Coordinates of C-alpha atoms and ligand atoms in Angstrom, one line a residue:
X1323 CA -100.5 -104.4 134.0
X1324 CA -97.5 -105.7 136.0
X1325 CA -97.9 -105.2 139.7
X1326 CA -95.5 -106.2 142.5
X1327 CA -96.4 -107.0 146.1
X1328 CA -94.7 -108.1 149.2
X1329 CA -96.3 -110.2 151.9
X1330 CA -95.4 -112.8 154.4
X1331 CA -93.6 -115.8 153.0
X1332 CA -95.5 -118.5 154.9
X1333 CA -94.7 -121.7 153.0
X1334 CA -91.5 -122.3 151.0
X1335 CA -91.4 -122.7 147.2
X1336 CA -91.6 -120.7 144.0
X1337 CA -94.5 -121.0 141.5
X1338 CA -95.8 -119.3 138.4
X1339 CA -99.4 -120.1 137.3
X1340 CA -102.8 -118.8 136.3
X1341 CA -104.8 -116.9 139.0
X1342 CA -107.8 -118.8 140.4
X1343 CA -109.9 -116.2 142.3
X1344 CA -111.7 -117.7 145.2
X1345 CA -114.6 -115.4 145.5
X1346 CA -117.2 -115.7 148.2
X1347 CA -120.7 -115.7 146.9
X1348 CA -122.5 -112.9 148.7
X1349 CA -125.5 -113.9 150.7
X1350 CA -128.1 -111.3 151.4
X1351 CA -129.1 -111.6 155.0
X1352 CA -132.3 -109.7 155.8
X1353 CA -133.9 -109.1 159.1
X1354 CA -137.3 -110.2 157.9
X1355 CA -139.4 -111.6 160.7
X1356 CA -140.9 -115.1 160.5
X1357 CA -144.1 -116.5 162.0
X1358 CA -143.4 -120.2 162.3
X1359 CA -140.5 -120.2 164.8
X1360 CA -140.6 -124.0 165.3
X1361 CA -140.1 -124.6 161.6
X1362 CA -137.3 -122.0 161.6
X1363 CA -135.5 -123.8 164.4
X1364 CA -135.8 -127.1 162.6
X1365 CA -134.2 -125.4 159.6
X1366 CA -131.4 -124.2 161.8
X1367 CA -130.9 -127.6 163.3
X1368 CA -130.7 -129.2 159.9
X1369 CA -128.1 -126.8 158.8
X1370 CA -126.0 -127.6 161.9
X1371 CA -126.2 -131.3 161.0
X1372 CA -125.2 -130.5 157.5
X1373 CA -122.2 -128.5 158.7
X1374 CA -121.1 -131.3 161.0
X1375 CA -121.3 -133.8 158.2
X1376 CA -119.2 -131.5 156.0
X1377 CA -116.6 -131.1 158.8
X1378 CA -116.4 -134.9 159.3
X1379 CA -115.6 -135.4 155.6
X1380 CA -113.0 -132.6 155.6
X1381 CA -111.4 -134.0 158.8
X1382 CA -111.0 -137.4 157.2
X1383 CA -109.4 -135.9 154.2
X1384 CA -107.1 -133.8 156.3
X1385 CA -106.1 -136.9 158.4
X1386 CA -105.2 -138.6 155.2
X1387 CA -103.4 -135.7 153.5
X1388 CA -102.0 -133.8 156.4
X1389 CA -101.8 -136.0 159.5
X1390 CA -103.3 -135.8 162.9
X1391 CA -101.7 -132.6 164.2
X1392 CA -103.2 -130.5 161.4
X1393 CA -106.5 -132.4 161.3
X1394 CA -107.0 -131.5 165.0
X1395 CA -108.2 -128.1 163.9
X1396 CA -111.4 -129.7 162.7
X1397 CA -112.1 -131.0 166.1
X1398 CA -112.2 -127.4 167.2
X1399 CA -114.7 -126.8 164.3
X1400 CA -116.7 -129.7 165.4
X1401 CA -116.8 -128.2 168.9
X1402 CA -118.0 -124.9 167.5
X1403 CA -120.7 -126.5 165.4
X1404 CA -122.0 -128.5 168.3
X1405 CA -121.5 -125.9 170.9
X1406 CA -124.8 -126.0 173.0
X1407 CA -124.5 -122.5 174.4
X1408 CA -124.1 -120.9 170.9
X1409 CA -126.9 -123.0 169.5
X1410 CA -129.2 -122.1 172.4
X1411 CA -128.6 -118.4 171.9
X1412 CA -129.4 -118.6 168.2
X1413 CA -132.6 -120.6 168.9
X1414 CA -133.6 -118.2 171.7
X1415 CA -133.2 -115.3 169.2
X1416 CA -135.4 -117.1 166.7
X1417 CA -138.1 -117.8 169.3
X1418 CA -138.0 -114.5 171.2
X1419 CA -137.5 -112.0 168.4
X1420 CA -139.2 -114.0 165.6
X1421 CA -135.9 -113.6 163.8
X1422 CA -135.1 -115.7 160.7
X1423 CA -132.4 -118.3 161.2
X1424 CA -129.9 -116.7 158.8
X1425 CA -130.1 -113.4 160.6
X1426 CA -129.9 -115.0 164.1
X1427 CA -127.0 -117.2 163.1
X1428 CA -125.1 -114.3 161.5
X1429 CA -125.6 -112.1 164.6
X1430 CA -124.8 -114.6 167.3
X1431 CA -121.8 -116.2 165.5
X1432 CA -120.6 -112.7 164.7
X1433 CA -120.7 -111.8 168.4
X1434 CA -118.7 -114.9 169.4
X1435 CA -116.1 -114.3 166.7
X1436 CA -115.7 -110.6 167.7
X1437 CA -115.3 -111.6 171.3
X1438 CA -112.4 -113.9 170.5
X1439 CA -110.9 -111.5 168.0
X1440 CA -110.7 -108.8 170.6
X1441 CA -108.5 -110.9 172.9
X1442 CA -104.8 -110.2 173.1
X1443 CA -103.9 -113.9 173.0
X1444 CA -102.9 -115.2 169.5
X1445 CA -104.3 -118.6 170.2
X1446 CA -107.7 -117.2 171.2
X1447 CA -107.6 -115.0 168.0
X1448 CA -107.3 -118.2 166.0
X1449 CA -110.5 -119.4 167.6
X1450 CA -112.3 -116.5 165.9
X1451 CA -111.2 -117.9 162.6
X1452 CA -112.6 -121.3 163.5
X1453 CA -116.0 -119.7 164.4
X1454 CA -116.1 -117.8 161.2
X1455 CA -115.3 -120.9 159.2
X1456 CA -118.1 -122.9 160.8
X1457 CA -120.6 -120.0 160.7
X1458 CA -120.0 -119.7 156.9
X1459 CA -120.8 -123.3 156.6
X1460 CA -124.1 -123.0 158.5
X1461 CA -125.1 -119.8 156.7
X1462 CA -124.3 -121.3 153.3
X1463 CA -126.4 -124.4 154.2
X1464 CA -129.3 -122.2 155.4
X1465 CA -129.2 -120.1 152.2
X1466 CA -128.8 -123.2 150.0
X1467 CA -125.5 -121.9 148.6
X1468 CA -122.8 -124.3 147.6
X1469 CA -119.4 -122.8 148.3
X1470 CA -116.6 -123.2 145.8
X1471 CA -115.2 -126.7 146.2
X1472 CA -111.4 -126.1 145.9
X1473 CA -110.9 -129.9 145.8
X1474 CA -112.4 -129.9 142.3
X1475 CA -109.7 -127.7 140.8
X1476 CA -108.2 -129.7 137.9
X1477 CA -105.7 -127.3 136.2
X1478 CA -102.6 -125.7 137.4
X1479 CA -103.4 -122.5 139.3
X1480 CA -102.5 -120.2 142.2
X1481 CA -105.4 -119.4 144.4
X1482 CA -105.9 -115.8 145.3
X1483 CA -108.3 -115.2 148.2
X1484 CA -109.1 -112.8 150.9
X1485 CA -108.5 -115.6 153.3
X1486 CA -108.2 -119.3 153.0
X1487 CA -110.0 -121.2 155.7
X1488 CA -108.4 -124.4 157.2
X1489 CA -111.3 -126.3 155.5
X1490 CA -110.3 -124.9 152.1
X1491 CA -106.6 -125.5 152.7
X1492 CA -107.0 -129.1 153.8
X1493 CA -108.8 -129.9 150.5
X1494 CA -106.1 -128.5 148.1
X1495 CA -104.7 -131.0 145.7
X1496 CA -101.0 -130.0 145.3
X1497 CA -100.9 -131.6 141.8
X1498 CA -103.0 -128.6 140.6
X1499 CA -102.8 -126.0 143.2
X1500 CA -99.3 -124.6 142.8
X1501 CA -99.6 -122.0 145.6
X1502 CA -101.9 -119.5 147.2
X1503 CA -101.8 -115.9 148.2
X1504 CA -104.2 -114.1 150.6
X1505 CA -105.0 -110.6 151.8
X1506 CA -104.9 -111.6 155.5
X1507 CA -103.1 -114.2 157.7
X1508 CA -99.5 -114.8 158.9
X1509 CA -96.9 -117.5 159.5
X1510 CA -98.7 -119.1 162.5
X1511 CA -102.2 -119.2 161.0
X1512 CA -103.6 -122.6 160.4
X1513 CA -103.6 -122.1 156.7
X1514 CA -99.9 -121.4 156.8
X1515 CA -99.1 -124.5 159.0
X1516 CA -101.1 -126.7 156.6
X1517 CA -99.5 -125.2 153.5
X1518 CA -96.1 -126.1 154.9
X1519 CA -97.2 -129.7 155.6
X1520 CA -98.6 -130.0 152.1
X1521 CA -95.5 -128.3 150.7
X1522 CA -97.6 -125.8 148.8
X1523 CA -95.9 -122.4 148.4
X1524 CA -97.9 -119.6 150.1
X1525 CA -97.6 -115.8 150.6
X1526 CA -100.1 -114.3 153.1
X1527 CA -100.9 -110.9 154.6
X1528 CA -100.8 -109.1 151.2
X1529 CA -103.6 -106.7 152.3
X1530 CA -105.5 -106.2 149.1
X1531 CA -104.1 -108.5 146.5
X1532 CA -107.6 -109.7 145.7
X1533 CA -108.3 -106.2 144.3
X1534 CA -105.4 -106.3 141.9
X1535 CA -106.0 -109.6 140.1
X1536 CA -108.5 -111.1 137.7
X1537 CA -109.1 -114.8 136.9
X1538 CA -106.8 -115.7 134.1
X1539 CA -104.0 -113.3 135.0
X1540 CA -100.6 -114.8 135.4
X1541 CA -99.1 -114.7 138.9
X1542 CA -95.6 -115.5 140.2
X1543 CA -95.1 -116.1 143.9
X1544 CA -92.1 -116.8 146.1
X1545 CA -93.1 -118.4 149.4
X1546 CA -89.6 -117.8 150.9
X1547 CA -89.2 -114.1 150.2
X1548 CA -92.9 -113.1 150.2
X1549 CA -92.5 -111.6 146.7
X1550 CA -95.6 -111.7 144.4
X1551 CA -95.9 -110.3 140.9
X1552 CA -99.1 -110.2 138.9
X1553 CA -98.6 -110.5 135.1
X1554 CA -94.8 -110.7 135.4
X1555 CA -92.6 -109.5 132.5
X1556 CA -90.5 -112.1 130.6
X1557 CA -87.5 -111.0 132.6
X1558 CA -89.2 -111.5 135.9
X1559 CA -90.5 -114.9 134.8
X1560 CA -86.9 -115.9 134.0
X1561 CA -85.8 -114.7 137.5
X1562 CA -88.6 -116.6 139.2
X1563 CA -87.9 -119.7 137.1
X1564 CA -84.3 -119.5 138.2
X1565 CA -85.2 -119.3 141.9
X1566 CA -87.6 -122.3 141.4
X1567 CA -84.8 -124.2 139.7
X1568 CA -82.4 -123.5 142.6
X1569 CA -84.9 -124.7 145.1
X1570 CA -85.6 -127.8 143.0
X1571 CA -81.9 -128.5 142.8
X1572 CA -81.6 -128.0 146.5
X1573 CA -84.4 -130.6 147.1
X1574 CA -82.7 -133.0 144.6
X1575 CA -79.5 -132.7 146.5
X1576 CA -81.4 -133.3 149.8
X1577 CA -82.9 -136.4 148.3
X1578 CA -79.5 -137.9 147.7
X1579 CA -79.1 -138.1 151.5
X1580 CA -81.9 -140.7 151.6
X1581 CA -80.5 -143.9 153.0
X1582 CA -77.3 -142.2 154.3
X1583 CA -76.0 -141.9 157.8
X1584 CA -76.2 -138.5 159.5
X1585 CA -72.6 -137.7 159.9
X1586 CA -70.3 -134.6 159.8
X1587 CA -67.5 -134.4 157.3
X1588 CA -65.1 -135.8 160.0
X1589 CA -67.4 -138.7 160.8
X1590 CA -69.1 -137.6 164.0
X1591 CA -72.5 -139.4 163.8
X1592 CA -75.8 -138.2 165.1
X1593 CA -79.4 -139.4 164.6
X1594 CA -82.2 -137.5 162.9
X1595 CA -85.7 -138.5 163.9
X1596 CA -89.2 -137.3 163.1
X1597 CA -91.9 -135.7 165.3
X1598 CA -95.3 -137.3 164.7
X1599 CA -98.8 -136.8 166.1
X1600 CA -100.4 -140.1 165.1
X1601 CA -99.5 -143.5 163.6
X1602 CA -100.6 -142.1 160.2
X1603 CA -97.6 -139.8 160.2
X1604 CA -95.2 -142.7 160.2
X1605 CA -95.5 -142.9 156.4
X1606 CA -94.1 -139.3 156.0
X1607 CA -91.4 -140.1 158.5
X1608 CA -90.3 -143.1 156.5
X1609 CA -90.6 -141.3 153.2
X1610 CA -88.1 -138.8 154.5
X1611 CA -85.9 -141.4 155.9
X1612 CA -86.2 -140.7 159.6
X1613 CA -83.9 -142.8 161.6
X1614 CA -86.4 -142.9 164.4
X1615 CA -89.4 -141.2 165.8
X1616 CA -88.0 -138.8 168.4
X1617 CA -91.4 -137.5 169.6
X1618 CA -94.8 -139.1 169.3
X1619 CA -97.1 -136.5 170.8
X1620 CA -99.6 -138.9 172.3
X1621 CA -102.0 -136.1 173.3
X1622 CA -103.5 -135.9 169.8
X1623 CA -105.0 -139.4 170.5
X1624 CA -106.8 -137.8 173.5
X1625 CA -107.7 -134.6 171.7
X1626 CA -109.3 -136.5 168.8
X1627 CA -111.4 -138.7 171.1
X1628 CA -114.9 -138.1 172.5
X1629 CA -113.8 -139.5 175.9
X1630 CA -110.6 -140.7 177.5
X1631 CA -109.2 -143.2 175.0
X1632 CA -109.3 -146.8 176.3
X1633 CA -106.3 -149.0 176.9
X1634 CA -107.3 -151.0 173.8
X1635 CA -107.6 -147.9 171.6
X1636 CA -104.2 -146.7 172.7
X1637 CA -102.7 -150.1 172.4
X1638 CA -103.8 -150.2 168.7
X1639 CA -102.4 -146.7 168.0
X1640 CA -99.0 -147.3 169.6
X1641 CA -98.7 -150.8 168.1
X1642 CA -99.4 -149.3 164.6
X1643 CA -96.7 -146.7 165.0
X1644 CA -94.2 -149.3 166.3
X1645 CA -94.9 -151.8 163.6
X1646 CA -94.7 -149.0 161.0
X1647 CA -91.2 -148.0 162.1
X1648 CA -90.0 -151.6 162.1
X1649 CA -86.8 -151.9 164.2
X1650 CA -86.4 -148.2 164.5
X1651 CA -87.0 -146.5 167.9
X1652 CA -90.3 -144.7 168.6
X1653 CA -90.2 -142.3 171.6
X1654 CA -93.7 -141.9 172.9
X1655 CA -94.3 -138.9 175.2
X1656 CA -96.9 -139.6 177.8
X1657 CA -100.0 -137.4 177.9
X1658 CA -99.0 -133.7 177.6
X1659 CA -102.3 -132.0 178.1
X1660 CA -103.2 -128.7 179.6
X1661 CA -101.9 -125.2 178.8
X1662 CA -103.2 -124.6 175.3
X1663 CA -104.2 -128.3 174.7
X1664 CA -107.6 -129.0 176.1
X1665 CA -110.1 -131.9 175.9
X1666 CA -113.8 -131.7 175.1
X1667 CA -114.6 -134.2 177.8
X1668 CA -112.6 -133.0 180.7
X1669 CA -113.1 -129.8 182.6
X1670 CA -109.7 -128.3 183.5
X1671 CA -109.7 -126.2 186.7
X1672 CA -109.9 -122.4 186.2
X1673 CA -106.3 -121.2 186.5
X1674 CA -104.6 -117.8 186.3
X1675 CA -101.7 -119.3 184.4
X1676 CA -102.6 -122.6 182.7
X1677 CA -99.1 -123.0 181.2
X1678 CA -97.7 -122.8 184.8
X1679 CA -100.4 -124.9 186.1
X1680 CA -102.1 -128.3 186.0
X1681 CA -100.6 -129.9 182.9
X1682 CA -98.5 -132.7 181.5
X1683 CA -96.9 -135.0 184.1
X1684 CA -98.5 -133.0 186.9
X1685 CA -101.9 -134.1 185.7
X1686 CA -100.8 -137.7 185.0
X1687 CA -99.4 -138.0 188.6
X1688 CA -102.7 -136.6 189.9
X1689 CA -105.0 -138.8 187.8
X1690 CA -103.2 -142.0 188.3
X1691 CA -105.9 -144.2 186.7
X1692 CA -105.6 -142.3 183.4
X1693 CA -101.8 -142.5 183.6
X1694 CA -101.9 -146.3 184.3
X1695 CA -104.2 -146.9 181.3
X1696 CA -101.6 -145.2 179.1
X1697 CA -98.6 -146.9 180.6
X1698 CA -100.3 -150.4 180.3
X1699 CA -101.2 -149.7 176.6
X1700 CA -97.6 -148.6 175.9
X1701 CA -96.1 -151.6 177.7
X1702 CA -98.4 -154.0 175.8
X1703 CA -97.6 -152.4 172.5
X1704 CA -93.8 -152.6 173.2
X1705 CA -93.6 -156.2 171.9
X1706 CA -94.3 -154.8 168.4
X1707 CA -91.1 -152.7 168.0
X1708 CA -88.6 -150.6 169.7
X1709 CA -90.4 -148.4 172.2
X1710 CA -89.0 -145.7 174.4
X1711 CA -91.2 -143.6 176.8
X1712 CA -90.7 -140.1 178.0
X1713 CA -92.4 -138.0 180.5
X1714 CA -93.2 -134.3 179.7
X1715 CA -92.6 -131.2 181.8
X1716 CA -90.4 -132.9 184.5
X1717 CA -89.2 -130.2 186.9
X1718 CA -87.8 -132.2 189.9
X1719 CA -86.1 -135.6 190.6
X1720 CA -89.1 -136.5 192.7
X1721 CA -91.5 -136.0 189.8
X1722 CA -89.4 -138.3 187.6
X1723 CA -89.1 -140.9 190.3
X1724 CA -92.9 -140.8 191.0
X1725 CA -93.6 -141.2 187.3
X1726 CA -91.2 -144.1 187.1
X1727 CA -92.9 -145.7 190.1
X1728 CA -96.2 -145.6 188.2
X1729 CA -94.4 -147.2 185.2
X1730 CA -93.0 -150.0 187.5
X1731 CA -96.5 -150.6 188.9
X1732 CA -97.9 -151.0 185.4
X1733 CA -95.1 -153.5 184.7
X1734 CA -95.8 -155.4 187.9
X1735 CA -99.6 -155.6 187.2
X1736 CA -99.0 -156.9 183.7
X1737 CA -96.6 -159.5 184.9
X1738 CA -99.2 -160.7 187.4
X1739 CA -101.7 -160.9 184.6
X1740 CA -99.3 -162.9 182.5
X1741 CA -99.2 -160.2 179.8
X1742 CA -96.0 -159.8 177.8
X1743 CA -94.0 -156.6 177.3
X1744 CA -90.5 -155.8 176.1
X1745 CA -87.7 -155.7 178.6
X1746 CA -85.5 -153.2 176.9
X1747 CA -87.7 -150.1 177.0
X1748 CA -85.8 -146.9 177.7
X1749 CA -87.5 -144.5 180.0
X1750 CA -86.5 -140.8 179.7
X1751 CA -87.8 -137.3 180.2
X1752 CA -88.3 -134.0 178.4
X1753 CA -86.3 -131.1 179.5
X1754 CA -88.7 -128.2 179.1
X1755 CA -88.5 -126.5 182.5
X1756 CA -85.3 -124.6 183.2
X1757 CA -85.1 -126.3 186.7
X1758 CA -84.6 -129.6 184.9
X1759 CA -81.8 -128.2 182.7
X1760 CA -80.0 -126.9 185.8
X1761 CA -80.0 -130.3 187.5
X1762 CA -79.7 -132.4 184.4
X1763 CA -76.9 -134.4 185.9
X1764 CA -78.8 -135.4 188.9
X1765 CA -81.9 -136.3 186.8
X1766 CA -79.8 -138.2 184.3
X1767 CA -78.8 -140.6 187.1
X1768 CA -82.3 -141.9 186.9
X1769 CA -83.4 -141.3 183.4
X1770 CA -82.2 -143.4 180.4
X1771 CA -82.2 -140.3 178.1
X1772 CA -83.3 -136.7 177.8
X1773 CA -85.1 -134.8 175.1
X1774 CA -85.0 -131.1 175.1
X1775 CA -88.3 -129.4 174.4
X1776 CA -87.2 -126.0 173.3
X1777 CA -90.7 -124.6 172.6
X1778 CA -91.5 -124.7 176.3
X1779 CA -88.0 -124.3 177.6
X1780 CA -87.9 -121.0 175.8
X1781 CA -91.2 -119.7 177.1
X1782 CA -90.3 -120.7 180.7
X1783 CA -86.7 -119.4 180.5
X1784 CA -87.8 -116.0 179.0
X1785 CA -91.1 -116.0 180.9
X1786 CA -92.9 -115.2 177.7
X1787 CA -96.1 -117.0 176.7
X1788 CA -95.5 -118.9 173.5
X1789 CA -99.0 -118.0 172.3
X1790 CA -98.7 -114.2 172.8
X1791 CA -97.5 -112.3 169.8
X1792 CA -96.8 -109.2 171.9
X1793 CA -93.9 -111.0 173.6
X1794 CA -92.8 -113.1 170.6
X1795 CA -89.7 -111.1 170.3
X1796 CA -88.5 -113.1 173.2
X1797 CA -88.5 -116.3 171.2
X1798 CA -84.8 -116.3 170.9
X1799 CA -83.4 -119.8 170.3
X1800 CA -79.9 -118.4 169.8
X1801 CA -79.8 -116.3 172.9
X1802 CA -76.8 -117.4 175.0
X1803 CA -79.2 -118.0 178.0
X1804 CA -81.0 -120.7 176.0
X1805 CA -77.8 -122.1 174.5
X1806 CA -76.3 -122.3 178.0
X1807 CA -79.3 -124.3 179.4
X1808 CA -79.0 -126.7 176.4
X1809 CA -75.3 -127.1 176.9
X1810 CA -75.8 -127.8 180.6
X1811 CA -78.4 -130.5 179.8
X1812 CA -76.1 -132.2 177.3
X1813 CA -73.1 -132.0 179.6
X1814 CA -75.1 -133.2 182.6
X1815 CA -76.6 -136.2 180.7
X1816 CA -73.3 -137.1 179.0
X1817 CA -71.5 -137.1 182.4
X1818 CA -73.9 -139.9 183.4
X1819 CA -73.5 -141.7 180.1
X1820 CA -77.0 -140.9 178.8
X1821 CA -78.0 -139.7 175.4
X1822 CA -79.7 -136.3 174.7
X1823 CA -82.1 -135.4 172.0
X1824 CA -84.1 -132.3 171.0
X1825 CA -87.7 -132.4 169.8
X1826 CA -88.6 -128.7 169.9
X1827 CA -88.7 -126.6 166.8
X1828 CA -85.1 -125.5 167.3
X1829 CA -83.8 -128.9 166.3
X1830 CA -84.8 -128.3 162.7
X1831 CA -83.6 -124.7 162.7
X1832 CA -80.8 -124.3 160.1
X1833 CA -79.1 -121.5 162.2
X1834 CA -79.1 -123.6 165.3
X1835 CA -78.0 -126.9 163.9
X1836 CA -74.2 -126.2 163.8
X1837 CA -74.3 -125.0 167.4
X1838 CA -76.3 -128.1 168.5
X1839 CA -74.0 -130.5 166.7
X1840 CA -71.0 -128.6 168.3
X1841 CA -72.5 -129.0 171.8
X1842 CA -72.7 -132.8 171.2
X1843 CA -76.5 -133.2 170.8
X1844 CA -77.0 -136.9 170.0
X1845 CA -80.5 -136.9 168.4
X1846 CA -82.4 -134.2 166.4
X1847 CA -86.1 -134.8 166.1
X1848 CA -88.0 -132.5 163.7
X1849 CA -90.9 -132.3 161.2
X1850 CA -90.3 -135.1 158.6
X1851 CA -90.0 -132.7 155.7
X1852 CA -86.9 -131.0 157.3
X1853 CA -84.9 -134.2 157.8
X1854 CA -83.0 -134.6 154.5
X1855 CA -81.9 -131.0 154.3
X1856 CA -80.7 -131.2 157.9
X1857 CA -78.7 -134.3 157.1
X1858 CA -77.2 -132.5 154.1
X1859 CA -76.3 -129.5 156.2
X1860 CA -74.7 -131.7 158.8
X1861 CA -72.6 -133.5 156.2
X1862 CA -70.9 -130.2 155.5
X1863 CA -70.0 -129.5 159.1
X1864 CA -66.7 -130.3 160.7
X1865 CA -67.3 -131.5 164.3
X1866 CA -64.1 -130.0 165.7
X1867 CA -64.9 -126.7 164.1
X1868 CA -68.5 -126.5 165.4
X1869 CA -67.4 -127.5 168.8
X1870 CA -65.3 -124.4 168.9
X1871 CA -68.1 -122.4 167.4
X1872 CA -70.5 -123.5 170.1
X1873 CA -68.2 -122.7 173.0
X1874 CA -67.6 -119.3 171.5
X1875 CA -71.4 -118.7 171.1
X1876 CA -72.2 -119.5 174.7
X1877 CA -69.8 -116.8 175.9
X1878 CA -71.5 -114.1 173.9
X1879 CA -74.1 -111.7 175.4
X1880 CA -76.9 -111.4 172.9
X1881 CA -78.7 -113.3 170.2
X1882 CA -77.6 -110.8 167.6
X1883 CA -74.0 -111.4 168.5
X1884 CA -74.5 -115.2 168.1
X1885 CA -76.2 -114.5 164.7
X1886 CA -73.2 -112.4 163.6
X1887 CA -70.8 -115.2 164.7
X1888 CA -72.8 -117.7 162.6
X1889 CA -72.8 -115.3 159.6
X1890 CA -69.0 -115.2 159.8
X1891 CA -68.9 -119.0 160.2
X1892 CA -71.1 -119.6 157.2
X1893 CA -69.0 -117.4 154.8
Ligands
LIG2332 C1 -91.5 -128.5 173.3 O1 -92.0 -127.9 174.3 O2 -90.5 -128.1 172.7 C2 -92.2 -129.7 172.8 C3 -91.6 -130.4 171.8 O3 -93.4 -130.0 173.2 P1 -94.7 -129.2 172.7 O4 -94.4 -128.3 171.6 O5 -95.7 -130.3 172.3 O6 -95.2 -128.5 173.9
LIG2333 MG1 -93.6 -128.9 175.4

């Protein structure tokens, strides 16, 4: 029977293929008591080792297929699997209650997951998914059950599952897996983020799609509209095939922009760069013809490590990225840790508002030895390419000058040691704090360039936590307040003869691009897979026209009014 569903379009693309039902094997967990608690604890410990080994393998695969940013989720899994507090609670339950290991693991991990799930914070809710993923691994190992290995799929299918864990998603081979649909999940779930990186179409949050399919059914999915049809009619297949063709055509047209300059129809040139999280991501940046790396989030290097990464480790990583990009610029952002980004090996102070607290440049200026290690590594690597450095979260001129002082000290020290470094390194800053946008001109007297981090600029301007779904309606990139701050930054920097880029999500937003070009933004840094379509979009814009459009938009009162103006413009 033909059935239609509507879910959340989480990863773009249209596919029609056979259903592959990912069914969890049910494991019966009894509360049978055991007598040999020591043996049971050994069994439990072995299952933890087993889980850790599995996670290591998946992390390696994710690093290769998805890059550092997405692979970082498996560090969280590793933390859960090796969490001493949780492990102790399970072992205590085995010892004190003579509980079998399966039951104890199921109860304790279940308690932890429920605790995180009940939190209001979206980020914390995601941690519950991590705990369940790891718990499943430990329980399967204890029960001797092998879970379905999705990496072994070798025919064209669309996976239908209640949920797809990050471990499952990281292992999908896009040659065979043409898409996936799930009962639960949304656009910001790890599975969705990974699907977008892998460019596998996905529709999530379909409630009970698993109850309406059988293996072997045909299924059609549209990851843009969220439409799903089980056993589509011939007519419906034709419609889906047409949409797929249109998307393919669009991608082919994008591909024609490889090797071309990023210019408007009246020859106003800008630069389109890639955001990366590790040197491994350089490959994707080059494949998509990035003109530079506009943001290398160096914190992933720290988050992936077991301890503060050494100067040598960092030197290797920065050198690899610089060499990989050849003579193209690589903007490395110094450590942006704190807020939602934490380290296994460093205890952050307890704070009421971590996003307003001890993070990014504030931490680097407090922990000068750690800052010096990074600056020395960066300077040493600079001989291998075209390096630029920027400091995150600058709020005042003093902060920038203090950071610059540290940079000068690192240079002096290396000089004394007779160690070479490039002499043309640009040193800039991110504009993520509204205060910095307001005094962009004064800051630009000192900084070589500015890069606008809209993800944070938005949360600080609207006073709305970027992790909290209850206030996500305030994520309004087109609100005139945000547009005004962006415009002030660009005007301020330009008046001092400095260039301005943007590396927040907004830089790759199709709706925002005409306005940003119109405001005179010089560099757009975005996820590599968005670069060619942005270049194509820009080629169809007329600079004089979008200048007028931007100045009109800024004068409006609401995001909706700006959207209406854009609709009119796009007609
Ligand atoms: C930003 O804030 O826009 C940004 C690019 O930095 P991050 O998303 O890493 O905080
Ligand atoms: Mg930021």
